[in-house]
Coordinates of C-alpha atoms and ligand atoms in Angstrom, one line a residue:
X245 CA -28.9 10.3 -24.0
X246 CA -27.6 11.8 -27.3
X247 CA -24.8 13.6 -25.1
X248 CA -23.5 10.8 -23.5
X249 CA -23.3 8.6 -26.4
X250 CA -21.2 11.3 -27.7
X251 CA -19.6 12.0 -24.5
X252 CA -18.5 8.0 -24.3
X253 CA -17.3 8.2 -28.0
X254 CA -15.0 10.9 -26.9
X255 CA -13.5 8.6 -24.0
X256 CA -13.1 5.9 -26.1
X257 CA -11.3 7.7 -28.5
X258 CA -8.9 9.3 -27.1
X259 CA -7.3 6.6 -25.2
X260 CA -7.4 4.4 -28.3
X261 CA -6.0 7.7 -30.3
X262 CA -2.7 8.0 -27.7
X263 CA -2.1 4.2 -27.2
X264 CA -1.2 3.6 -31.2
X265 CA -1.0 6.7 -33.3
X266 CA 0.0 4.4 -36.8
X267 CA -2.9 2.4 -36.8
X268 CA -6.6 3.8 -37.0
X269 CA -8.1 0.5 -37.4
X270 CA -8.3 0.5 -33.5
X271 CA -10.2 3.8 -33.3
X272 CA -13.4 2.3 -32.8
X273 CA -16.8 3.1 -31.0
X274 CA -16.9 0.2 -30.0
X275 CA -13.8 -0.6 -27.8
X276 CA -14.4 0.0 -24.2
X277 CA -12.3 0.1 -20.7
X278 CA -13.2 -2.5 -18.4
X279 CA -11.6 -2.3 -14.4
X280 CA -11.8 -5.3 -12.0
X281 CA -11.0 -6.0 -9.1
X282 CA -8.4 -9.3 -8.2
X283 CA -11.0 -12.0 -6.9
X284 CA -14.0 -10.2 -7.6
X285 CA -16.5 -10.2 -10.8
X286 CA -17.3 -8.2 -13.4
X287 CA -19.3 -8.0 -16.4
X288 CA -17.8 -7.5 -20.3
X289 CA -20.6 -5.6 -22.1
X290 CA -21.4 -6.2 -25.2
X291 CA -25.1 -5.4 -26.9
X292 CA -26.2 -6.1 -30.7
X293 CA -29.6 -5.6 -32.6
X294 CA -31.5 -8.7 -31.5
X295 CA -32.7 -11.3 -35.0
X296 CA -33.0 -14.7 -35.5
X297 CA -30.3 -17.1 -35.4
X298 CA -27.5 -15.8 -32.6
X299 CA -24.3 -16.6 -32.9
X300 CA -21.8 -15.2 -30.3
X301 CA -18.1 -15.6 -29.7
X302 CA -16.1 -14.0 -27.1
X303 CA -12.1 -13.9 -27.9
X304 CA -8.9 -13.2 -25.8
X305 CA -6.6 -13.3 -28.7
X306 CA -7.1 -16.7 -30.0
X307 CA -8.5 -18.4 -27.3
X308 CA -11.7 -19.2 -27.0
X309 CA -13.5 -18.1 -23.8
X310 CA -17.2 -18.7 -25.0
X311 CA -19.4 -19.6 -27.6
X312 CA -22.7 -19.4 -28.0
X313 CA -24.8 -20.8 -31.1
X314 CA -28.0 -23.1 -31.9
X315 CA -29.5 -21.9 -28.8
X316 CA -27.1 -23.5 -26.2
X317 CA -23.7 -23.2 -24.9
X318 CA -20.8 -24.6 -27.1
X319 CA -18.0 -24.7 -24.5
X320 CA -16.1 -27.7 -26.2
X321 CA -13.1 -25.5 -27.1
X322 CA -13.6 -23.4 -23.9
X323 CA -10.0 -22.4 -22.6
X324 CA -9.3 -24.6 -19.6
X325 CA -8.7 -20.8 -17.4
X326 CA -12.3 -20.1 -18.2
X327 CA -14.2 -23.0 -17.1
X328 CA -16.6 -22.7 -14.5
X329 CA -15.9 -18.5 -14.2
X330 CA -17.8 -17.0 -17.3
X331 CA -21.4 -17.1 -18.3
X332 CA -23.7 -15.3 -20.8
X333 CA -26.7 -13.4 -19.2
X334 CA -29.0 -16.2 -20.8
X335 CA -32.4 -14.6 -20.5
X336 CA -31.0 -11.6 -21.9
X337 CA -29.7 -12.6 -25.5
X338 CA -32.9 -12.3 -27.4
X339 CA -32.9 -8.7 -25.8
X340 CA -29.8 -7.9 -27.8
X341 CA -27.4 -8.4 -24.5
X342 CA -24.5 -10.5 -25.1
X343 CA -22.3 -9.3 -22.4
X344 CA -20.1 -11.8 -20.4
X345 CA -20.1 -12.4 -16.9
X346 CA -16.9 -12.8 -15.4
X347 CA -15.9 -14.3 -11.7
X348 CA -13.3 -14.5 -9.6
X349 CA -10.8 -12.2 -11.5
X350 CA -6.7 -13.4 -11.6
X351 CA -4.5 -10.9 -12.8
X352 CA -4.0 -13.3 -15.9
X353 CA -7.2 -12.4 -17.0
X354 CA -5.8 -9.1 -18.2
X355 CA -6.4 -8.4 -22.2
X356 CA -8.5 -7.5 -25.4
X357 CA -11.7 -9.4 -24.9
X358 CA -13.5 -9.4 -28.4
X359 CA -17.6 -10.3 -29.0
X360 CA -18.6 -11.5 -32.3
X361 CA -22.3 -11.3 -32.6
X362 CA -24.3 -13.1 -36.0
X363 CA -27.6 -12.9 -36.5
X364 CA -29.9 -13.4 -39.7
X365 CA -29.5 -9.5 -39.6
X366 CA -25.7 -9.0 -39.4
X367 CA -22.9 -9.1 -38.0
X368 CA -20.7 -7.0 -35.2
X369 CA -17.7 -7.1 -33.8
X370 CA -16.6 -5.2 -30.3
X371 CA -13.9 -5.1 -27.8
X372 CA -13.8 -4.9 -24.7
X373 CA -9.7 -4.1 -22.6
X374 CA -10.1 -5.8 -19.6
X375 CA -7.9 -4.2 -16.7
X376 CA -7.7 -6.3 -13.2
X377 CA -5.9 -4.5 -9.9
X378 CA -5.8 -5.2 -6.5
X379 CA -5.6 -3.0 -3.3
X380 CA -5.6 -4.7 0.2
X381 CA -5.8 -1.9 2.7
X382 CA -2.0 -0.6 3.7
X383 CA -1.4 -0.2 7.4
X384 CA 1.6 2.4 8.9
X385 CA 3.9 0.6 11.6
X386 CA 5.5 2.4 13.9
X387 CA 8.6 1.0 15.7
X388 CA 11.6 1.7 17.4
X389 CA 14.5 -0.2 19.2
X390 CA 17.0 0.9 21.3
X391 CA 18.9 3.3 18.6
X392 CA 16.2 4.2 16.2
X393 CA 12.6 4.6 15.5
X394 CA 11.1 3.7 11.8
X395 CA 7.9 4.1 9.6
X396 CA 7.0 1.6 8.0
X397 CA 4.0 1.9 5.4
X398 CA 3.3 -2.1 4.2
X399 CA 0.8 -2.9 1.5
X400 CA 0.1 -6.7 1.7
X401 CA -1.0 -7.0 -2.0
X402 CA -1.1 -4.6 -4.8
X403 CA -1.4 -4.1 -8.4
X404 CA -0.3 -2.3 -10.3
X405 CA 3.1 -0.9 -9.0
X406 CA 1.6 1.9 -6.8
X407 CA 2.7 5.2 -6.4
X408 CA 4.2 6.1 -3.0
X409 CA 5.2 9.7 -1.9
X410 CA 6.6 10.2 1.9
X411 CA 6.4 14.1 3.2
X412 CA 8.3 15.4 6.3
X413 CA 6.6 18.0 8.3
X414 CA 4.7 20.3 5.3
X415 CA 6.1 19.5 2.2
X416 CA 9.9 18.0 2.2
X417 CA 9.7 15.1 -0.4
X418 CA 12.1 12.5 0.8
X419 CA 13.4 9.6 -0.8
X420 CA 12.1 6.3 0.6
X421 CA 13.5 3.1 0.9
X422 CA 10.9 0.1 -0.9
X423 CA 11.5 -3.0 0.0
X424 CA 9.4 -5.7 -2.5
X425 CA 8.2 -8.4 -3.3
X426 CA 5.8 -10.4 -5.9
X427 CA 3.6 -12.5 -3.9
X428 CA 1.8 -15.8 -5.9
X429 CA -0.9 -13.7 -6.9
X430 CA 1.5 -12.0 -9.3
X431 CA 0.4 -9.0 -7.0
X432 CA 3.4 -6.5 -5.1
X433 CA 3.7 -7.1 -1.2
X434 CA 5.6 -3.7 -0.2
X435 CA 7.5 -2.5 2.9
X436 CA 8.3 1.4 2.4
X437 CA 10.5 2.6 5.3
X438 CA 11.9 5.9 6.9
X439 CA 14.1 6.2 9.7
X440 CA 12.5 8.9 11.9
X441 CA 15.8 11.2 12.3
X442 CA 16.4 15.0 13.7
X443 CA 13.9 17.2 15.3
X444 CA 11.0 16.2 12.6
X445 CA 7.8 15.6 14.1
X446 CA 5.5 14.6 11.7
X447 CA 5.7 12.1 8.5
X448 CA 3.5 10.9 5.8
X449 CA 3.3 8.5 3.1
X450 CA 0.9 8.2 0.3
X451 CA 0.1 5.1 -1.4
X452 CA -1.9 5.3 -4.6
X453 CA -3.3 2.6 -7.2
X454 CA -3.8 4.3 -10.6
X455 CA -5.7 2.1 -12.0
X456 CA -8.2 1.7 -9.3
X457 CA -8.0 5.7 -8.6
X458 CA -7.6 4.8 -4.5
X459 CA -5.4 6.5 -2.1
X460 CA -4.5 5.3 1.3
X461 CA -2.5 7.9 3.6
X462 CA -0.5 7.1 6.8
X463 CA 0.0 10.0 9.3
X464 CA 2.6 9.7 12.3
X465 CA 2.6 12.8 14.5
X466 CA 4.6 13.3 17.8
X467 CA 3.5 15.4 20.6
X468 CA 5.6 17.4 23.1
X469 CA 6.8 15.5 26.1
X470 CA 4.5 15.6 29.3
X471 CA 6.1 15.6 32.2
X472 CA 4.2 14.8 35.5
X473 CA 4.8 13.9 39.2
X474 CA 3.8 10.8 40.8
X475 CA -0.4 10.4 41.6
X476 CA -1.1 13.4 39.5
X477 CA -3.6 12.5 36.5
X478 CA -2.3 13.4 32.6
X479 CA -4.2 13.4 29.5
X480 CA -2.8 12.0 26.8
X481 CA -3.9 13.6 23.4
X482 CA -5.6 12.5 20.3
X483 CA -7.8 14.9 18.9
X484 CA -7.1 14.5 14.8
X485 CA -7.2 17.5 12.4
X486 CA -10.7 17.8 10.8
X487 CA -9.2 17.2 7.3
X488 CA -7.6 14.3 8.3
X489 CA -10.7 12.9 10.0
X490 CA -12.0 9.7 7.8
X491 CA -15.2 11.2 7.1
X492 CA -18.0 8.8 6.7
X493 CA -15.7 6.1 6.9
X494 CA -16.1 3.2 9.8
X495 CA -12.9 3.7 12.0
X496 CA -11.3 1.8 15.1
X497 CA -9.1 4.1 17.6
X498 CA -6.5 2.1 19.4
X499 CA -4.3 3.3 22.4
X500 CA -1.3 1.6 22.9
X501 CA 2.0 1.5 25.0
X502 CA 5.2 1.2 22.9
X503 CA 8.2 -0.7 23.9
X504 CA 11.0 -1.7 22.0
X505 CA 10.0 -4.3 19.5
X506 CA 6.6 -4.2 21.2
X507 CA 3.5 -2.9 21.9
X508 CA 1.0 -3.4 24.6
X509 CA -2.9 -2.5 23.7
X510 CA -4.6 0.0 26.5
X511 CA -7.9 0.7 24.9
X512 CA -10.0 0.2 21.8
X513 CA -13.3 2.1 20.2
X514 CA -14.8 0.7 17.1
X515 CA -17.2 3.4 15.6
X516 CA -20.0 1.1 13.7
X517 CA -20.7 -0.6 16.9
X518 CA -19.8 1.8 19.3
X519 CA -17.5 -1.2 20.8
X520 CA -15.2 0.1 23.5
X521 CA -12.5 -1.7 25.6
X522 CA -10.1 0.0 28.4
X523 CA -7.7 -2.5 29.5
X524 CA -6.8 -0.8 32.9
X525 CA -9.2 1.0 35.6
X526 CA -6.8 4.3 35.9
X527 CA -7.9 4.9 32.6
X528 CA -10.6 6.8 30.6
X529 CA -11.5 8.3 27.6
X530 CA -12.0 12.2 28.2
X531 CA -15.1 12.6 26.5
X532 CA -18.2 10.4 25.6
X533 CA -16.8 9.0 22.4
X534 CA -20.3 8.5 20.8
X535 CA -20.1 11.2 17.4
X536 CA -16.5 12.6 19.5
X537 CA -13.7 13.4 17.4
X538 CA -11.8 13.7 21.0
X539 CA -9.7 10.3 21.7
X540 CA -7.6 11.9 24.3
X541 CA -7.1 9.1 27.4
X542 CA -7.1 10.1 31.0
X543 CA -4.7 8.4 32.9
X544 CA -5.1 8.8 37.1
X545 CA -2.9 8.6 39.7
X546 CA 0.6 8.4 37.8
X547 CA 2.8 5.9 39.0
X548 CA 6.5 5.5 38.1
X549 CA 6.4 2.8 36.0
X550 CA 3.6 4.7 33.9
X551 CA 6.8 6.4 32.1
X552 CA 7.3 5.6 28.3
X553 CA 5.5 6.5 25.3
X554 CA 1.8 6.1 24.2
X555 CA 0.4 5.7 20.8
X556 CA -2.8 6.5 19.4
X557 CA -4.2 4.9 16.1
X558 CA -7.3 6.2 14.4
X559 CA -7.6 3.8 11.2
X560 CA -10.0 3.2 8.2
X561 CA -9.7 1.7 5.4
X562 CA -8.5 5.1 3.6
X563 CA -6.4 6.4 6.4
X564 CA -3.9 5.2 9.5
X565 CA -3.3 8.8 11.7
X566 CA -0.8 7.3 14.8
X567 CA -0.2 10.0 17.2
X568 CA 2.6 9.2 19.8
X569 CA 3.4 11.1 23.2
X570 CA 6.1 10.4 25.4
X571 CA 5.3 10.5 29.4
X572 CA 8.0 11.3 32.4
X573 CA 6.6 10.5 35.3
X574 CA 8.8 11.7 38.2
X575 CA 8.9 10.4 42.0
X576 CA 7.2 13.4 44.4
X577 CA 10.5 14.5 46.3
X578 CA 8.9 14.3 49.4
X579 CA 7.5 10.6 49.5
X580 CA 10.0 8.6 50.4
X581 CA 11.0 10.6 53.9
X582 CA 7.1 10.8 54.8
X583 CA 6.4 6.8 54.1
X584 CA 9.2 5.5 56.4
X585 CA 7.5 8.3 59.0
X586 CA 4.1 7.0 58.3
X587 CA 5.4 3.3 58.7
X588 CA 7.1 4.1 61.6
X589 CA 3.7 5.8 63.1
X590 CA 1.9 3.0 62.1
X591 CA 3.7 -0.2 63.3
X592 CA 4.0 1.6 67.0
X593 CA 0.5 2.8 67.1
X594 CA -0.8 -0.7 66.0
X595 CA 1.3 -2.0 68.9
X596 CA -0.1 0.0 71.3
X597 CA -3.8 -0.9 70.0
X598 CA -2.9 -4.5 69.9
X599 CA -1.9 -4.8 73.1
X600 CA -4.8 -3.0 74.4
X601 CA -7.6 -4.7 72.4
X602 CA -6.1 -8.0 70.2
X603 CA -8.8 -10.1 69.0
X604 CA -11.3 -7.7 67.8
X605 CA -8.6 -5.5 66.3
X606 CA -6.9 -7.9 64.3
X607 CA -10.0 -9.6 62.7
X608 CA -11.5 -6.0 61.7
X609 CA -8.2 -5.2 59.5
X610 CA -7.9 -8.5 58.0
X611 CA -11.5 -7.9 56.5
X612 CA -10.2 -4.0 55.3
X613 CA -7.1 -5.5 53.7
X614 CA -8.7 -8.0 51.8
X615 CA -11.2 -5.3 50.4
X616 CA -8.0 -3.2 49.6
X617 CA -6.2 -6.2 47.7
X618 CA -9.2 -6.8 45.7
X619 CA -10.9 -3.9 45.2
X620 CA -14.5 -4.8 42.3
X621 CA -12.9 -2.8 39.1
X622 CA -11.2 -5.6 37.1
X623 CA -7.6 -4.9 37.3
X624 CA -5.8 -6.9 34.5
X625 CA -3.1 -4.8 33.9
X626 CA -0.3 -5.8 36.3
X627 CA 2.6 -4.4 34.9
X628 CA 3.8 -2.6 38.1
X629 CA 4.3 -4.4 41.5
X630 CA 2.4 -4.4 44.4
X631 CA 4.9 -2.6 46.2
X632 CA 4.5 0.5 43.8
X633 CA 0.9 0.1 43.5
X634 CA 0.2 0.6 47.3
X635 CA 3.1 3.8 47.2
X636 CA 1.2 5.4 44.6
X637 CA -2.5 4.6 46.4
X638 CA -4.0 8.1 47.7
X639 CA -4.0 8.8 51.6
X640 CA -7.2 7.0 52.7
X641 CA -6.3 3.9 51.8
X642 CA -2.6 3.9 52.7
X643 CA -3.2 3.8 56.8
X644 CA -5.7 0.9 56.3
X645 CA -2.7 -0.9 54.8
X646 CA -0.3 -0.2 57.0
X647 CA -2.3 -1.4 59.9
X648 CA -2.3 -4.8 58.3
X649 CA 1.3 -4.5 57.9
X650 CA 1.5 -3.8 61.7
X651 CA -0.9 -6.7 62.7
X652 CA 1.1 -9.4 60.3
X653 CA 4.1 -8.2 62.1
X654 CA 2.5 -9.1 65.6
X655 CA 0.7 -12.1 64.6
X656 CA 4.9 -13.9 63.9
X657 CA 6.4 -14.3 66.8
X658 CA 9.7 -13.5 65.2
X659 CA 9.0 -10.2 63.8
X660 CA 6.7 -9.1 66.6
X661 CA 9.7 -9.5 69.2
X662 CA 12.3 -7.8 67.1
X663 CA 10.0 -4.4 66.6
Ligands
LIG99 C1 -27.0 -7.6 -20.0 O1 -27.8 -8.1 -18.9 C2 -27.2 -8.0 -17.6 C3 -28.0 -8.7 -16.6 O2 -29.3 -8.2 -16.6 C4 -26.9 -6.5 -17.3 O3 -26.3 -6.5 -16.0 C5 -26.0 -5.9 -18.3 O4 -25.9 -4.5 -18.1 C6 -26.7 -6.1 -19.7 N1 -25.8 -5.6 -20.7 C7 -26.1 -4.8 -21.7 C8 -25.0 -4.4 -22.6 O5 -27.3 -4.5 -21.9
LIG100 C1 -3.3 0.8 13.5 O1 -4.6 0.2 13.4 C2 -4.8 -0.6 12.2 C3 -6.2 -1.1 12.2 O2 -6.5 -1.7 13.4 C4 -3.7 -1.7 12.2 O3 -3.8 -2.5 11.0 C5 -2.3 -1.1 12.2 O4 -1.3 -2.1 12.3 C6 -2.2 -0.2 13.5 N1 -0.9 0.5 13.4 C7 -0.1 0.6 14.5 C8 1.2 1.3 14.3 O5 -0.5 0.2 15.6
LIG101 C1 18.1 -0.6 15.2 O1 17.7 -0.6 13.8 C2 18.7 -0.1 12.9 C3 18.1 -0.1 11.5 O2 17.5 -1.3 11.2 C4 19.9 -1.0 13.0 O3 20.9 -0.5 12.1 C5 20.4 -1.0 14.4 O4 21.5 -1.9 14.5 C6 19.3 -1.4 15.4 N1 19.8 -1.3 16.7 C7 19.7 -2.3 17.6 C8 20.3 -2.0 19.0 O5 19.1 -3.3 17.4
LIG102 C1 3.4 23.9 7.9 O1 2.6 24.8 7.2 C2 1.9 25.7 8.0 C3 1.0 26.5 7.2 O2 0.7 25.9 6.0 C4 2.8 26.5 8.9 O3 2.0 27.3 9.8 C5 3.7 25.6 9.7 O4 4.6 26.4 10.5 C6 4.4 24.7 8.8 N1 5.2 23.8 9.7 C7 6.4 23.4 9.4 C8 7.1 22.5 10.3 O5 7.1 23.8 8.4
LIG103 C1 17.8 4.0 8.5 O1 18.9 3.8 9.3 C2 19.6 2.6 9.1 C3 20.7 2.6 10.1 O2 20.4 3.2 11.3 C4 20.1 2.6 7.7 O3 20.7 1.3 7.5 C5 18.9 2.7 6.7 O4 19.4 2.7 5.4 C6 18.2 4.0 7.0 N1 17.0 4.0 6.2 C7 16.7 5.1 5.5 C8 15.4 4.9 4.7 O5 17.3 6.1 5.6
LIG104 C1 14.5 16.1 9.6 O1 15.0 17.2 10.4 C2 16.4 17.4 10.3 C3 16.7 18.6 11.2 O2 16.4 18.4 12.5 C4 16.8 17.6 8.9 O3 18.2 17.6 8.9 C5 16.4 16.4 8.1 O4 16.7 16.6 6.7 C6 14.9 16.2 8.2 N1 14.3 15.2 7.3 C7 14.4 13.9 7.5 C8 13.8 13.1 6.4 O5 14.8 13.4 8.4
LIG105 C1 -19.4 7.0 13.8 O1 -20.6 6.3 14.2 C2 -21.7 7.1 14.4 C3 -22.8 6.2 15.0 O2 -22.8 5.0 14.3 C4 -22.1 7.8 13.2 O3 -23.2 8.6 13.4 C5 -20.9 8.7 12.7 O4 -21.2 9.2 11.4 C6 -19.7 7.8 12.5 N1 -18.6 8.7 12.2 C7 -17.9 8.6 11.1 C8 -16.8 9.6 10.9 O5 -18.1 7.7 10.3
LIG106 C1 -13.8 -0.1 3.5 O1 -14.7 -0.3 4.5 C2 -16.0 -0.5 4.1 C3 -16.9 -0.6 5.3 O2 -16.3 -0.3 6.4 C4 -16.1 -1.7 3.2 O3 -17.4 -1.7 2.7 C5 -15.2 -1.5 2.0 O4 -15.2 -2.6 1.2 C6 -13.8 -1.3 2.5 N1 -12.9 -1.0 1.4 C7 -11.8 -1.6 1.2 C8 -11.0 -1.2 0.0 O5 -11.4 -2.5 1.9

């Protein structure tokens, strides 16, 4: 007890000794640090040796922000700004307590808070600096259009002024470019940029409130680019560095497809509830994601259109880490040559079989193509068209199609007479 009374004196001091070095009127044990938070509550403290007869005044400057005396409230010349958002702990005051309760902090609340205690015992006098900040969580954009691709860290509200350092690849300090505003808050609304330029492959930015002692950081790292063939399977990786991990933090992992000036979600994981979401049936997540640190997404059977780049988002409310990969997915040379000789194989055996056996035949592949067209997965995404979709099918279920294709020909007479 005795060590940290003097411990606290020693805080109290010094900041009081540094802020005004002429006057030592304000060297007091009695002057304490108070941080809040914008719209949130806090308590002023202030204690005195409990006797008869309480009187208690609390000060901002000259304004009154509550008065205490004959037992009751006197809130008569209560500051208009207070009303309604301070109380005294009422049940407490004969215990000595005649600390303030404080709601819904504005940044105008800032100041020297003074309590002014009486009792038939004496008097005291103590101050209390309130400090208010703010810190919405800052999120890292990543965005490109046809020339260039930028970072963007953005801090919706914030106060004070933060301090935000970008590094390229280890160390490089670069300059950024800070684009702000003051929002009606009085807080700063902040857009820091960087063009991603040369062969630099990973950036960060920093973003930290002194006052509240919090740091967010935003990662962007880019992978080497995969190149694949047509129906082969790729994994696309996200597998964050352990000290970049947000350690018992809750965290959502998003995957998403970037276009210019757009983005196009593939699948989500939220780690308090365990809440996945995979918006397209060729993909998967590699491993069970339950305590994994592996985000890496399968995706099967490569089509064409599968080509462009990926992003991967691992977010808590401390850190963003975006991982992006760019994907080439090239045709198979020999595809096109063996699909005109499979269709060609197909439409004159179906003939043959038609003409031998029509009825039978025809119903039966109707009832295999419409299985084919809707198979149970849910297939939402629908970017590529059918046309690609059935090239890039495997083998057994491209001859099932193909018969149908042979048996729509022969059901019209127009087509059937002209094969
Ligand atoms: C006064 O009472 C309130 C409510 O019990 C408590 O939170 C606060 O810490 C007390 N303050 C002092 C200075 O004892
Ligand atoms: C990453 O995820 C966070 C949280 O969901 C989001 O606020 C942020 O905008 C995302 N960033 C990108 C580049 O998608
Ligand atoms: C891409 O963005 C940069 C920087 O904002 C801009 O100078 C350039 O004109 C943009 N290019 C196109 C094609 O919009
Ligand atoms: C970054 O630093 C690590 C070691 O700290 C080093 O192995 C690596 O080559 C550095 N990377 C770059 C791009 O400078
Ligand atoms: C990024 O590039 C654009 C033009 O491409 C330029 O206007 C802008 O100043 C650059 N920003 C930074 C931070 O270098
Ligand atoms: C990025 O890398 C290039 C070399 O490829 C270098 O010239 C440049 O200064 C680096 N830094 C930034 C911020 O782009
Ligand atoms: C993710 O959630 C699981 C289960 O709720 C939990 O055990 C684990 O600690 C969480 N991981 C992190 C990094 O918070
Ligand atoms: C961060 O997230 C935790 C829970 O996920 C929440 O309790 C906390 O208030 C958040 N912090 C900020 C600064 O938003």
């Amino acid at each position: 007890m005795k060590a940290q009374a003097v411990l606290s004196f020693f805080f109290t001091l010094i900041p009081s000794l540094c802020g005004s070095q002429a006057s030592f009127s304000h060297v007091s044990m009695n002057e304490q640090i108070v941080t809040g938070r914008l719209g949130e509550d806090v308590i002023l403290p202030c204690s005195f040796e409990s006797g008869p007869n309480v009187v208690i005044h609390w000060k901002n400057q000259d304004t009154n922000v509550y008065s205490y005396y004959k037992d009751s409230d006197q809130l008569e010349n209560q500051d208009p700004r207070y009303v309604n958002r301070i109380s005294l702990f009422r049940g407490e005051i004969h215990n000595g307590n005649a600390s303030l309760s404080f709601r819904r902090l504005t940044l105008q609340d800032e100041g020297i808070y003074v309590c002014y205690v009486g009792t038939s015992l004496g008097k005291i006098t103590k101050k209390v600096v309130l400090k208010v900040g703010a810190f919405v969580t800052p999120v890292m954009k990543y965005e490109k259009n046809t020339t260039n691709s930028f970072l963007i860290c953005s801090v919706l509200s914030v106060f004070p002024y933060p301090i935000i350092t970008w590094k390229v690849d280890n160390n490089t300090f670069i300059s950024e470019n800070n684009g702000k505003e003051v929002g009606s808050l009085g807080t700063f609304h902040i857009n820091s940029r960087v063009n991603i330029t040369g062969s630099n492959s990973s950036y960060q930015c920093a973003i930290e409130n002194p006052l509240l002692k919090q740091t967010w950081t935003g990662r962007w790292t880019m992978k080497d680019v995969l190149h694949k063939m047509q129906s082969e399977n790729v994994l696309l990786l996200c597998k964050p560095e352990n000290s970049l991990f947000p350690a018992n933090q809750d965290f959502t992992v998003t995957w998403s497809r970037v276009e210019s000036g757009s983005s196009l979600l593939l699948a989500y994981f939220k780690n308090s509830s365990q809440e996945t979401l995979i918006n397209q049936p060729r993909l998967s997540w590699k491993e069970e994601l339950i305590n994994s640190r592996d985000f890496s997404l399968t995706v099967k059977d490569l089509r064409l259109s599968d080509s462009g780049e990926y992003l991967c988002n691992i977010s808590s409310n401390k850190s963003t880490l975006l991982t992006t990969q760019t994907l080439h997915v090239e045709a198979s040379p020999r595809a096109p040559a063996g699909i005109i000789v499979l269709v060609l194989v197909a439409i004159i055996s179906a003939v043959l079989l038609l003409s031998v056996a029509p009825r039978a035949v025809r119903s039966q592949r109707c009832i295999d193509f419409h299985k084919e067209r809707h198979p149970p997965t849910n297939q939402n995404s629908s970017s590529a068209g059918t046309a690609e979709e059935n090239v890039g099918r495997t083998q057994k279920a491209r001859p099932l199609h193909l018969f149908f294709m042979a048996s729509t020909f022969n059901l019209s007479p127009g087509v059937s007479t002209s094969v």
